[in-house]
Amino acid sequence: MPTSESDGSQTATVTTEHTLDTITTAGLFVLYVDTVNMAIGDYLTLRAKVKVRSVGTTRLAYTAKYAGVQGDLVKISIPVASTNEVVFTLEQTAGTGRAYPWEIMSL
């Protein structure tokens, strides 16, 4: 049964990659982001990064990009499994900085 790992609201500073959460427990995780506030001219990038080995470096594993007003308001990442570390980030690359409610679920 899914449980909430963490949640919040990130107000984007344009061109800044904001870390939503760094999870160091083993599990399967999914990021949910509400894009209701996006407008024409806004560009959003969501990322998931993982550490393959405990002694390794955290590296990009998943990227999703969105532009303008969204028809489907809730964005859901692919499930990301890790035994070492998962980092979820949000970056608005253009437009006016918007507030993005988010939640990370543990499956």
Short mmCIF file of C-alpha atoms in Angstrom, two decimals:
data_model
loop_
_atom_site.label_atom_id
_atom_site.label_comp_id
_atom_site.label_asym_id
_atom_site.label_seq_id
_atom_site.Cartn_x
_atom_site.Cartn_y
_atom_site.Cartn_z
CA MET A 1 0.00 0.00 0.00
CA PRO A 2 1.41 3.44 -0.91
CA THR A 3 2.48 5.75 1.87
CA SER A 4 3.53 9.40 1.81
CA GLU A 5 7.31 9.74 2.06
CA SER A 6 7.28 13.56 2.02
CA ASP A 7 5.31 16.48 0.62
CA GLY A 8 5.31 20.23 0.30
CA SER A 9 4.98 23.15 -2.06
CA GLN A 10 7.93 24.56 -3.98
CA THR A 11 7.77 28.11 -5.30
CA ALA A 12 10.18 28.05 -8.20
CA THR A 13 12.98 30.52 -8.68
CA VAL A 14 13.39 30.50 -12.45
CA THR A 15 16.58 28.66 -13.61
CA THR A 16 17.21 27.21 -10.13
CA GLU A 17 17.05 23.44 -9.66
CA HIS A 18 15.19 22.91 -6.38
CA THR A 19 15.72 19.66 -4.46
CA LEU A 20 12.32 18.46 -3.26
CA ASP A 21 13.69 15.55 -1.23
CA THR A 22 16.71 13.28 -0.87
CA ILE A 23 15.69 9.79 0.23
CA THR A 24 18.35 7.44 1.60
CA THR A 25 16.15 4.52 2.60
CA ALA A 26 15.57 1.55 0.30
CA GLY A 27 12.31 1.52 -1.57
CA LEU A 28 10.26 2.28 -4.67
CA PHE A 29 9.30 5.95 -5.00
CA VAL A 30 7.02 8.05 -7.22
CA LEU A 31 6.91 11.86 -7.48
CA TYR A 32 3.57 13.66 -7.95
CA VAL A 33 3.55 17.36 -8.92
CA ASP A 34 0.47 19.59 -9.36
CA THR A 35 1.01 21.92 -12.34
CA VAL A 36 -2.30 23.82 -12.04
CA ASN A 37 -0.45 27.16 -11.77
CA MET A 38 1.51 26.85 -15.03
CA ALA A 39 0.80 29.48 -17.69
CA ILE A 40 1.84 30.26 -21.26
CA GLY A 41 5.60 30.80 -21.35
CA ASP A 42 6.35 28.57 -18.34
CA TYR A 43 8.74 25.64 -18.77
CA LEU A 44 9.15 23.00 -16.07
CA THR A 45 11.65 20.15 -15.71
CA LEU A 46 11.24 17.34 -13.18
CA ARG A 47 14.17 15.02 -12.45
CA ALA A 48 14.95 11.88 -10.47
CA LYS A 49 18.55 11.08 -9.64
CA VAL A 50 19.88 7.86 -8.10
CA LYS A 51 23.04 6.53 -6.57
CA VAL A 52 23.72 3.09 -8.09
CA ARG A 53 26.17 2.02 -5.35
CA SER A 54 26.46 3.32 -1.81
CA VAL A 55 29.98 4.53 -2.60
CA GLY A 56 28.94 5.96 -5.96
CA THR A 57 27.87 9.34 -7.30
CA THR A 58 24.26 10.45 -7.59
CA ARG A 59 23.37 10.56 -11.30
CA LEU A 60 20.39 11.53 -13.46
CA ALA A 61 17.98 8.65 -14.09
CA TYR A 62 14.76 10.34 -15.29
CA THR A 63 13.75 13.69 -16.80
CA ALA A 64 10.33 15.02 -17.79
CA LYS A 65 9.72 18.44 -19.39
CA TYR A 66 6.48 20.41 -19.61
CA ALA A 67 5.59 23.72 -21.28
CA GLY A 68 2.71 26.16 -20.92
CA VAL A 69 -0.79 25.52 -19.62
CA GLN A 70 -1.26 21.82 -18.84
CA GLY A 71 -4.32 19.74 -19.72
CA ASP A 72 -3.46 16.92 -17.30
CA LEU A 73 -2.61 18.87 -14.16
CA VAL A 74 -0.94 16.18 -12.04
CA LYS A 75 2.41 14.91 -13.28
CA ILE A 76 3.53 11.48 -12.06
CA SER A 77 7.09 10.21 -12.42
CA ILE A 78 8.02 6.68 -13.31
CA PRO A 79 8.56 4.51 -10.21
CA VAL A 80 12.19 4.84 -9.11
CA ALA A 81 13.69 1.99 -7.07
CA SER A 82 16.82 2.43 -5.02
CA THR A 83 18.68 0.85 -2.14
CA ASN A 84 21.03 3.81 -1.76
CA GLU A 85 19.70 7.26 -2.63
CA VAL A 86 16.98 8.95 -4.70
CA VAL A 87 16.87 12.73 -5.24
CA PHE A 88 13.80 14.38 -6.77
CA THR A 89 14.18 17.91 -8.18
CA LEU A 90 12.05 20.57 -9.84
CA GLU A 91 13.35 23.36 -12.09
CA GLN A 92 11.33 26.02 -13.83
CA THR A 93 13.53 27.17 -16.72
CA ALA A 94 11.38 30.01 -18.10
CA GLY A 95 8.31 32.09 -17.33
CA THR A 96 7.15 33.44 -14.00
CA GLY A 97 8.11 31.45 -10.88
CA ARG A 98 5.08 29.37 -9.83
CA ALA A 99 4.11 27.39 -6.73
CA TYR A 100 4.12 23.62 -7.30
CA PRO A 101 2.48 21.39 -4.66
CA TRP A 102 4.21 17.99 -4.62
CA GLU A 103 4.26 14.64 -2.85
CA ILE A 104 6.60 11.65 -2.96
CA MET A 105 4.93 8.28 -2.41
CA SER A 106 6.65 5.12 -1.28
CA LEU A 107 5.17 2.02 -2.90
#
